GROMACS .gro file of C-alpha atoms in nm:
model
  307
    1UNK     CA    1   7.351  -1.112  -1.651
    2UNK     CA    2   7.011  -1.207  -1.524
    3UNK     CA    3   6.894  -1.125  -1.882
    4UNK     CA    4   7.136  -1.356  -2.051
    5UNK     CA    5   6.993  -1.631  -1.787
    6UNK     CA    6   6.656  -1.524  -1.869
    7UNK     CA    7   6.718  -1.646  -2.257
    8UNK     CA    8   6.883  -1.975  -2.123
    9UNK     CA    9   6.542  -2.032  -1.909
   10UNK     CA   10   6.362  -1.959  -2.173
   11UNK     CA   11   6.564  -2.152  -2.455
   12UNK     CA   12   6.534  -2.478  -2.153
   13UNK     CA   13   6.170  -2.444  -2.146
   14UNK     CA   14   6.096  -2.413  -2.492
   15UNK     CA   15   6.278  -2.766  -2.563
   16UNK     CA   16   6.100  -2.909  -2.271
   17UNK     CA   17   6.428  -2.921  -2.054
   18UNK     CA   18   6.218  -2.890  -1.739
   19UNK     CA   19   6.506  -3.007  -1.488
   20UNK     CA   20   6.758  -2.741  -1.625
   21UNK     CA   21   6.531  -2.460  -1.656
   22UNK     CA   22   6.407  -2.534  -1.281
   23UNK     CA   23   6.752  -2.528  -1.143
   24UNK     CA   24   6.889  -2.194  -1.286
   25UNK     CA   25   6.486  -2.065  -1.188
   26UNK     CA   26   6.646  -2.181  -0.813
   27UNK     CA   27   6.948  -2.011  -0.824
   28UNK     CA   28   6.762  -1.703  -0.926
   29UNK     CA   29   6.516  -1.711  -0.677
   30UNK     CA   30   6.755  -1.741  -0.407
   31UNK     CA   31   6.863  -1.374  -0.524
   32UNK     CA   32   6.540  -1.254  -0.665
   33UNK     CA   33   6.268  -1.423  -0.546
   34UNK     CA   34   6.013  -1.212  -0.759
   35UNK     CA   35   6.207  -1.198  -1.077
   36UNK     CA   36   5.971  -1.270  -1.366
   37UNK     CA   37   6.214  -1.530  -1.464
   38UNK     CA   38   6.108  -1.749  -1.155
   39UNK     CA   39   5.742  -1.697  -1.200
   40UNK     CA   40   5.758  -1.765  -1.564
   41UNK     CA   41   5.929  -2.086  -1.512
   42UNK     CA   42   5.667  -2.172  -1.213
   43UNK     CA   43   5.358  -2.119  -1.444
   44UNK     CA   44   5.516  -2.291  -1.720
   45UNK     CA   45   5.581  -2.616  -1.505
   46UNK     CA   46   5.218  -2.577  -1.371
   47UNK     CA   47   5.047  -2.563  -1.667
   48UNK     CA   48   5.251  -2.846  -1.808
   49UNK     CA   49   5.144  -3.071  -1.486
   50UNK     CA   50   4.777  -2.938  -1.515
   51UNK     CA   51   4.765  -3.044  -1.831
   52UNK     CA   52   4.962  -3.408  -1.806
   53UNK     CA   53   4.650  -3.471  -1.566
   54UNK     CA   54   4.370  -3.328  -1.780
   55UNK     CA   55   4.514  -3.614  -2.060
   56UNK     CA   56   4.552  -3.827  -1.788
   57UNK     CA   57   4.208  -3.836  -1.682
   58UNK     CA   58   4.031  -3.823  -2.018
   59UNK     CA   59   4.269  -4.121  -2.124
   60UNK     CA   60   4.156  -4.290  -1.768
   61UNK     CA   61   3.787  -4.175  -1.887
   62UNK     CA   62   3.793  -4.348  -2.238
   63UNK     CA   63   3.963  -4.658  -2.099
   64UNK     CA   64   4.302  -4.610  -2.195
   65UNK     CA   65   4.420  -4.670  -1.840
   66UNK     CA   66   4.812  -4.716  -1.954
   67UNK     CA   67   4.852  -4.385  -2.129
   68UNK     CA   68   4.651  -4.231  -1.826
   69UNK     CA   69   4.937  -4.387  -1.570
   70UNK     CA   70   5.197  -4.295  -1.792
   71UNK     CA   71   5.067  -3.867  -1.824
   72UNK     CA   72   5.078  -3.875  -1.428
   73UNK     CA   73   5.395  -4.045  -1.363
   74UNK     CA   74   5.558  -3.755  -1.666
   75UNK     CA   75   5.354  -3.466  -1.475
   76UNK     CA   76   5.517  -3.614  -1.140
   77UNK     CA   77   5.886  -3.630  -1.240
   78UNK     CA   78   5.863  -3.258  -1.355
   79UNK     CA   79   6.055  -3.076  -1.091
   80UNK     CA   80   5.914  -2.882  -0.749
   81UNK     CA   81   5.563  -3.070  -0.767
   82UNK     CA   82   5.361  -3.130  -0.476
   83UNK     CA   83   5.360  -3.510  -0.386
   84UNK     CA   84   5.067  -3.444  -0.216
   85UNK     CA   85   4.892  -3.308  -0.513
   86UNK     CA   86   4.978  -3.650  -0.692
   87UNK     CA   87   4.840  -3.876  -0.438
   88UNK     CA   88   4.503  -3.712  -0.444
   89UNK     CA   89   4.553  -3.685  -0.826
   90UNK     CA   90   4.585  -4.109  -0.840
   91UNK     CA   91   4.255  -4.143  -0.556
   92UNK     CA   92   4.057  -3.902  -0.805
   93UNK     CA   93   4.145  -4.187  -1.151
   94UNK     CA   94   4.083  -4.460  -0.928
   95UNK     CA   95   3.788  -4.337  -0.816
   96UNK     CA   96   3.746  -4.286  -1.163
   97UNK     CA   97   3.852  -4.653  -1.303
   98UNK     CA   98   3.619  -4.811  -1.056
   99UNK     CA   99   3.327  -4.574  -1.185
  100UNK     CA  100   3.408  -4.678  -1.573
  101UNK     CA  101   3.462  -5.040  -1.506
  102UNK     CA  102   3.119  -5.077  -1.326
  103UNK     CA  103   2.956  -4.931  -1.601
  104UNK     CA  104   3.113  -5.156  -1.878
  105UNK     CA  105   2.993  -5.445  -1.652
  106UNK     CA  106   2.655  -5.314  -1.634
  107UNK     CA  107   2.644  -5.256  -1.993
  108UNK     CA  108   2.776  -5.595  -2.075
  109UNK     CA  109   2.532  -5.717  -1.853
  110UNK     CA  110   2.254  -5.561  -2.000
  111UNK     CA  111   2.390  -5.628  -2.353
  112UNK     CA  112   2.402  -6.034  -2.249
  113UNK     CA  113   1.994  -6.041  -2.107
  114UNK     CA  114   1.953  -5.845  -2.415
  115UNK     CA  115   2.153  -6.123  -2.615
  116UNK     CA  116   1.976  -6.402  -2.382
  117UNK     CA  117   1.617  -6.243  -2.443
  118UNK     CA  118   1.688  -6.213  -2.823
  119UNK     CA  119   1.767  -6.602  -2.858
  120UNK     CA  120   1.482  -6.761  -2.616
  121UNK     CA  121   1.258  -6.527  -2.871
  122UNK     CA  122   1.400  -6.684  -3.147
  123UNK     CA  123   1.394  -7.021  -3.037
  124UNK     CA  124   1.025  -6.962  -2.862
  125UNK     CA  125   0.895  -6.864  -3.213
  126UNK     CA  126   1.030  -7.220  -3.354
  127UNK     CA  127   0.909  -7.435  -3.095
  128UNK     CA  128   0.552  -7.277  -3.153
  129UNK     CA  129   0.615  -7.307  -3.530
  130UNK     CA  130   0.584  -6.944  -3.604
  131UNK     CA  131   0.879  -6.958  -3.848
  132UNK     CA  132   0.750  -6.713  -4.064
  133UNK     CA  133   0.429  -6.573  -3.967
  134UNK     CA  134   0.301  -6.393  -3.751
  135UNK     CA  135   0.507  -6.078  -3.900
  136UNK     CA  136   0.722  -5.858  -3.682
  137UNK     CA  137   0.712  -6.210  -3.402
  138UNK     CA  138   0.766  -6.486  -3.659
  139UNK     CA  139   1.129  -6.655  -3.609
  140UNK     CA  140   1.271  -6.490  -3.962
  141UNK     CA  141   1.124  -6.159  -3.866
  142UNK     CA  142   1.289  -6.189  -3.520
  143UNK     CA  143   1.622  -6.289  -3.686
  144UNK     CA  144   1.658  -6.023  -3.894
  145UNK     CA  145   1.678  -5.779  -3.589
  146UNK     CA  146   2.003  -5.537  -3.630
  147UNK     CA  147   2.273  -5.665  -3.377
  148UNK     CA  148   2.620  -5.717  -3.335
  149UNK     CA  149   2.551  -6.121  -3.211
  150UNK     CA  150   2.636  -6.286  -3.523
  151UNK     CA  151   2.753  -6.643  -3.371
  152UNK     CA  152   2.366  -6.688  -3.203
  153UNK     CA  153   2.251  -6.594  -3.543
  154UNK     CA  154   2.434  -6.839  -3.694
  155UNK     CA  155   2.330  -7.069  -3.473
  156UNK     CA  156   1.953  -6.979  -3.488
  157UNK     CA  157   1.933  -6.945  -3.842
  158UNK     CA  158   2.017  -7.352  -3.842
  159UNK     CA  159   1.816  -7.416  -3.642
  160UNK     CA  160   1.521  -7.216  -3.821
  161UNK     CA  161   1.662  -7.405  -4.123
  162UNK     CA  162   1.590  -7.744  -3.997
  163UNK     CA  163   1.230  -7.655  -3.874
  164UNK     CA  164   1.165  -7.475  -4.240
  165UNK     CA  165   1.261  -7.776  -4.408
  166UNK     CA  166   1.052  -8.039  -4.165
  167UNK     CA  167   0.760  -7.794  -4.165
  168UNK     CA  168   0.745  -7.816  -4.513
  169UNK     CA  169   0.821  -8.184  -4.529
  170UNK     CA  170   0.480  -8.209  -4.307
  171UNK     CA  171   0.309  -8.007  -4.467
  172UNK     CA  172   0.359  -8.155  -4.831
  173UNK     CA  173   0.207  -8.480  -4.625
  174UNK     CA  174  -0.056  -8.275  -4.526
  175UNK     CA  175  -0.163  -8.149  -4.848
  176UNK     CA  176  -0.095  -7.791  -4.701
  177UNK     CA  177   0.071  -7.672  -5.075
  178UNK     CA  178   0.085  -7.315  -5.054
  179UNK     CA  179   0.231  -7.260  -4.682
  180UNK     CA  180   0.541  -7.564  -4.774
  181UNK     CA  181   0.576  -7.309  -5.082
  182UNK     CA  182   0.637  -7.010  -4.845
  183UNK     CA  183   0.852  -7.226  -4.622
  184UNK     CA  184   1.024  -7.345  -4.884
  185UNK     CA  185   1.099  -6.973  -5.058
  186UNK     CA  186   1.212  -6.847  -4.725
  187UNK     CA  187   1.483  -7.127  -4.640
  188UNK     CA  188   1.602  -7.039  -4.964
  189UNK     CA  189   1.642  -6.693  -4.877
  190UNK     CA  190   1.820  -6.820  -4.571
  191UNK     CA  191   2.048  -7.010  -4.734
  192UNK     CA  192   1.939  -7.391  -4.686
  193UNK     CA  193   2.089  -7.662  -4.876
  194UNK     CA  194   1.994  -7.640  -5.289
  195UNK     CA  195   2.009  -7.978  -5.314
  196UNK     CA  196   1.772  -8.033  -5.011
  197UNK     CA  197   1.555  -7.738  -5.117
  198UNK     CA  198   1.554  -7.903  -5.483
  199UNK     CA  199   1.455  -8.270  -5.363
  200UNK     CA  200   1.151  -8.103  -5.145
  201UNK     CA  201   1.075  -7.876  -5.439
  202UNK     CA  202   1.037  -8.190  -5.607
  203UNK     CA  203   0.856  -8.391  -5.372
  204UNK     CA  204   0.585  -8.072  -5.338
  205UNK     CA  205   0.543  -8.117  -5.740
  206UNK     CA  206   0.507  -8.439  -5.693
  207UNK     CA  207   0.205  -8.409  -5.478
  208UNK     CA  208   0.038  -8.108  -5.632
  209UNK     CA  209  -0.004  -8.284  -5.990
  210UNK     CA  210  -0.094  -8.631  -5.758
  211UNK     CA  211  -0.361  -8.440  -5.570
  212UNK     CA  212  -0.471  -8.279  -5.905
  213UNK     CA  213  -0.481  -8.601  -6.026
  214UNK     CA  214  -0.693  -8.774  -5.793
  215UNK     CA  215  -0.938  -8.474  -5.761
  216UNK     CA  216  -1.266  -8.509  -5.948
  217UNK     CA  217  -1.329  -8.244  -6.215
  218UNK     CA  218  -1.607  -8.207  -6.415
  219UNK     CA  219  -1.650  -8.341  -6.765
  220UNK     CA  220  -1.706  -8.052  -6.928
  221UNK     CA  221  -1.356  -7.903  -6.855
  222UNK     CA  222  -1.238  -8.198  -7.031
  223UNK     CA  223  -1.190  -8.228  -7.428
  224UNK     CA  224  -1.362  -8.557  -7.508
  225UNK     CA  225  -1.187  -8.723  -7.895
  226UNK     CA  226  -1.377  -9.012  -7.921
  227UNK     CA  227  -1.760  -9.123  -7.797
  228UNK     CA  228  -2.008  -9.406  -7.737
  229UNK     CA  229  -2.326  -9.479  -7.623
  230UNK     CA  230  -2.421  -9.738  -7.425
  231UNK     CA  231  -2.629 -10.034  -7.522
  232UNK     CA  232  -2.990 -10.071  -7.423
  233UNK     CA  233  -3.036 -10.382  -7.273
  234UNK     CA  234  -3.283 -10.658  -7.393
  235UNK     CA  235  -3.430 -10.731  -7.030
  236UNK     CA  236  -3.475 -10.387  -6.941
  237UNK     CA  237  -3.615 -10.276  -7.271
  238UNK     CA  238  -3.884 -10.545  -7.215
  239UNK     CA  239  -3.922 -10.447  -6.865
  240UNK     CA  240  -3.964 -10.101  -6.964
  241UNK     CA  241  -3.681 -10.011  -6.746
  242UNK     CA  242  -3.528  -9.665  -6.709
  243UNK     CA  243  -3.253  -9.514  -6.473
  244UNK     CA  244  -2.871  -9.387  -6.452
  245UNK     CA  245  -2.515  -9.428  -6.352
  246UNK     CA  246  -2.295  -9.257  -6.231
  247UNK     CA  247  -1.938  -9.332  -6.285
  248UNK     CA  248  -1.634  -9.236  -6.146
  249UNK     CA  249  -1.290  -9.287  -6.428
  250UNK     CA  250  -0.930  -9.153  -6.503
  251UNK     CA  251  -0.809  -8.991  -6.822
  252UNK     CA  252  -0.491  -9.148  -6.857
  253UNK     CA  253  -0.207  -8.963  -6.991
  254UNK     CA  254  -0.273  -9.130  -7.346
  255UNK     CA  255  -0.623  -8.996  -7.313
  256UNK     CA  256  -0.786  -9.348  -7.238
  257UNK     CA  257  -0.969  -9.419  -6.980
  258UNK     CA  258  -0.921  -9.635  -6.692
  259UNK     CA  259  -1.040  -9.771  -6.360
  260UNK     CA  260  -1.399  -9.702  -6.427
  261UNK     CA  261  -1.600  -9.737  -6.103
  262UNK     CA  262  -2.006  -9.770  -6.066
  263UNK     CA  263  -2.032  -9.453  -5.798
  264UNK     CA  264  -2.443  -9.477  -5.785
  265UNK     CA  265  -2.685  -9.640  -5.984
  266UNK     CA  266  -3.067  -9.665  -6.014
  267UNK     CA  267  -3.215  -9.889  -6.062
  268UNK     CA  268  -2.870 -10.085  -5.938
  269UNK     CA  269  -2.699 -10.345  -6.123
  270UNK     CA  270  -2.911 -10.314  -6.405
  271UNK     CA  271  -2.721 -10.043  -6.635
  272UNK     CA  272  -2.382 -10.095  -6.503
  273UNK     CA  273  -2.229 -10.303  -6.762
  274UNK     CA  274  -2.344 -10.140  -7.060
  275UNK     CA  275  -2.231  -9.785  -6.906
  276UNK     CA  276  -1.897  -9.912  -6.848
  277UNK     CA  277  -1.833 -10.050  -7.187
  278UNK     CA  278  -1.975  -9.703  -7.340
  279UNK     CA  279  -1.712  -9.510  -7.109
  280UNK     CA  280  -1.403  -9.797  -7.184
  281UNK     CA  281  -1.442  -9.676  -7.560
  282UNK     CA  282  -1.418  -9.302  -7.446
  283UNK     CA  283  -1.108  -9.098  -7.548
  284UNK     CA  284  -1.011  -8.760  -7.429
  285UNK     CA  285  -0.721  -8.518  -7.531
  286UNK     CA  286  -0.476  -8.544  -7.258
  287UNK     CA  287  -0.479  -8.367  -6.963
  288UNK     CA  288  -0.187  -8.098  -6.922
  289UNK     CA  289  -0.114  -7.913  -6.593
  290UNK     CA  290   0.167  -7.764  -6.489
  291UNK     CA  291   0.340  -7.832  -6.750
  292UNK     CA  292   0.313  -8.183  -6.778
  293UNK     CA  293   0.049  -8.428  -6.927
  294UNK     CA  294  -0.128  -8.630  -6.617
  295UNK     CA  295  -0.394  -8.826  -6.518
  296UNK     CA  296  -0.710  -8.704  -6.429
  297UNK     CA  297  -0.985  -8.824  -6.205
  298UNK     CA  298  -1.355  -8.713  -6.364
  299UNK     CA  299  -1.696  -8.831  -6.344
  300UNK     CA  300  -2.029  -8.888  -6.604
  301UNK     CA  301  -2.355  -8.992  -6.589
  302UNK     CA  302  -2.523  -9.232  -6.826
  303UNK     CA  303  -2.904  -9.201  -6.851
  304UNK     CA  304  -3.065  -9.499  -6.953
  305UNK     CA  305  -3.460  -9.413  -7.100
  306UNK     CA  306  -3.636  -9.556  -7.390
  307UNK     CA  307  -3.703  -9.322  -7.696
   0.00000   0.00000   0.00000
């Protein structure tokens, strides 16, 4: 008999029928208190609770505080357990809890002055107008920093936008080509407006060819087309007069020249007419830079001497 309740234990155990198995175990021990049968189901139902809480506490552990609740409250309603055991089991995942949920609120802490000190750098570096220099402290440098805090960087990277694009606006005013350039390349790389970038890549050519333009170059570098000397005049020839002048012109795009200006003379106001209607007859091949044919600014001297 007690073997044909044996396989019934063991058949209620194996399909997790806790409740049945732990009754018949009852009526068994009442007979046979150490019958294998009792101990076996015993173990079985203490392994089972010892390992509800194991689950329960690693769930607790990793957060999952529902699952973690729900392993203690199965481990509980198995039959013959110790409510004692249960209440010090629920102290131990508070206990617990309170230990997880102080660190996540130190480590969010830590990860918002990380956050904070990550955005006052970026916006520090703008408002000293290192957008893109000094390396590894400029403002782009600083923004390309690995981190998960994509809305600030959203929010940065317009705002680095808007100082790349005045920066170079100034500097373009300033005659400061090369560094709009770089500002200029990076905003691109950021992602600024290509109709903005293309109006300020515009307004940079712009000045480049006009401060080519208006910069003196010599002569030489220049092809000259067509020539003429000046006149000797009467009065000086008589007076046995000799001297210079130096004069400051354009090469217009046509190759003429233009605006002819006496920049020194000696002796003065003698030679300055006849020098400026040699130069007005003057002819160059235009002037090509960057691509397109401009004006140039250049300068000669006449010498005036008698042969």
């Amino acid at each position: 008999m007690l073997a044909r309740v044996a396989r019934l234990v063991t058949q209620h155990l194996e399909a997790e029928e806790f409740d049945q198995a732990y009754e018949i175990a009852v009526l068994v021990a009442k007979q046979r208190p150490e019958h294998g049968l009792v101990m076996e189901t015993q173990q079985t139902l203490d392994d089972y609770t010892e390992q509800l809480v194991e689950q329960a506490i690693q769930d607790v552990r990793d957060g999952n505080d529902e699952a973690g609740m729900l392993a203690i409250t199965t481990a509980q309603s198995l039959p013959g357990r110790n409510p004692d055991y249960f209440t010090a089991v629920r102290e131990s995942v508070a206990e617990i809890q309170d230990a997880r949920q102080a660190a996540e609120r130190d480590q969010k802490q830590a990860a918002d002055n990380a956050r904070g000190a990550w955005v006052q750098s970026v916006r520090g570096a703008i408002a000293r107008g290192d957008l893109i220099s000094p390396g590894g402290s400029s403002a782009r440098d600083l923004l390309a920093e690995r981190n998960n805090w994509s809305a600030e960087r959203t929010q940065l990277s317009d705002e680095l936008l808007v100082a790349l694009v005045d920066t170079a606006a100034s500097h373009i005013e300033s005659e400061l080509f090369g560094e709009a350039d770089a500002l200029i390349d990076v905003a691109s790389e950021i992602g600024a407006d290509a109709d903005e970038l293309s109006g300020l890549r515009a307004s940079l050519e712009t000045a480049i060819i006009e401060k080519q333009s208006s910069s003196l170059v010599p002569l030489s570098t220049l092809v000259q087309t067509k020539t003429a000397s000046p006149e000797y005049q009467r009065r000086a020839t008589r007076a046995n007069l000799t001297g210079y002048v130096d004069l400051l012109f354009t090469v217009t795009p046509a190759g003429q020249t233009a605006d002819i200006e006496v920049h020194r003379a000696e002796p003065e106001a003698v030679f300055d007419a006849a020098a400026i209607k040699a130069v007005t007859a003057w002819e160059f091949q235009p002037v090509e830079y960057r691509g397109q044919i401009i004006s140039q600014r250049t300068a000669a001297r006449l010498v005036f001497r008698l042969e």
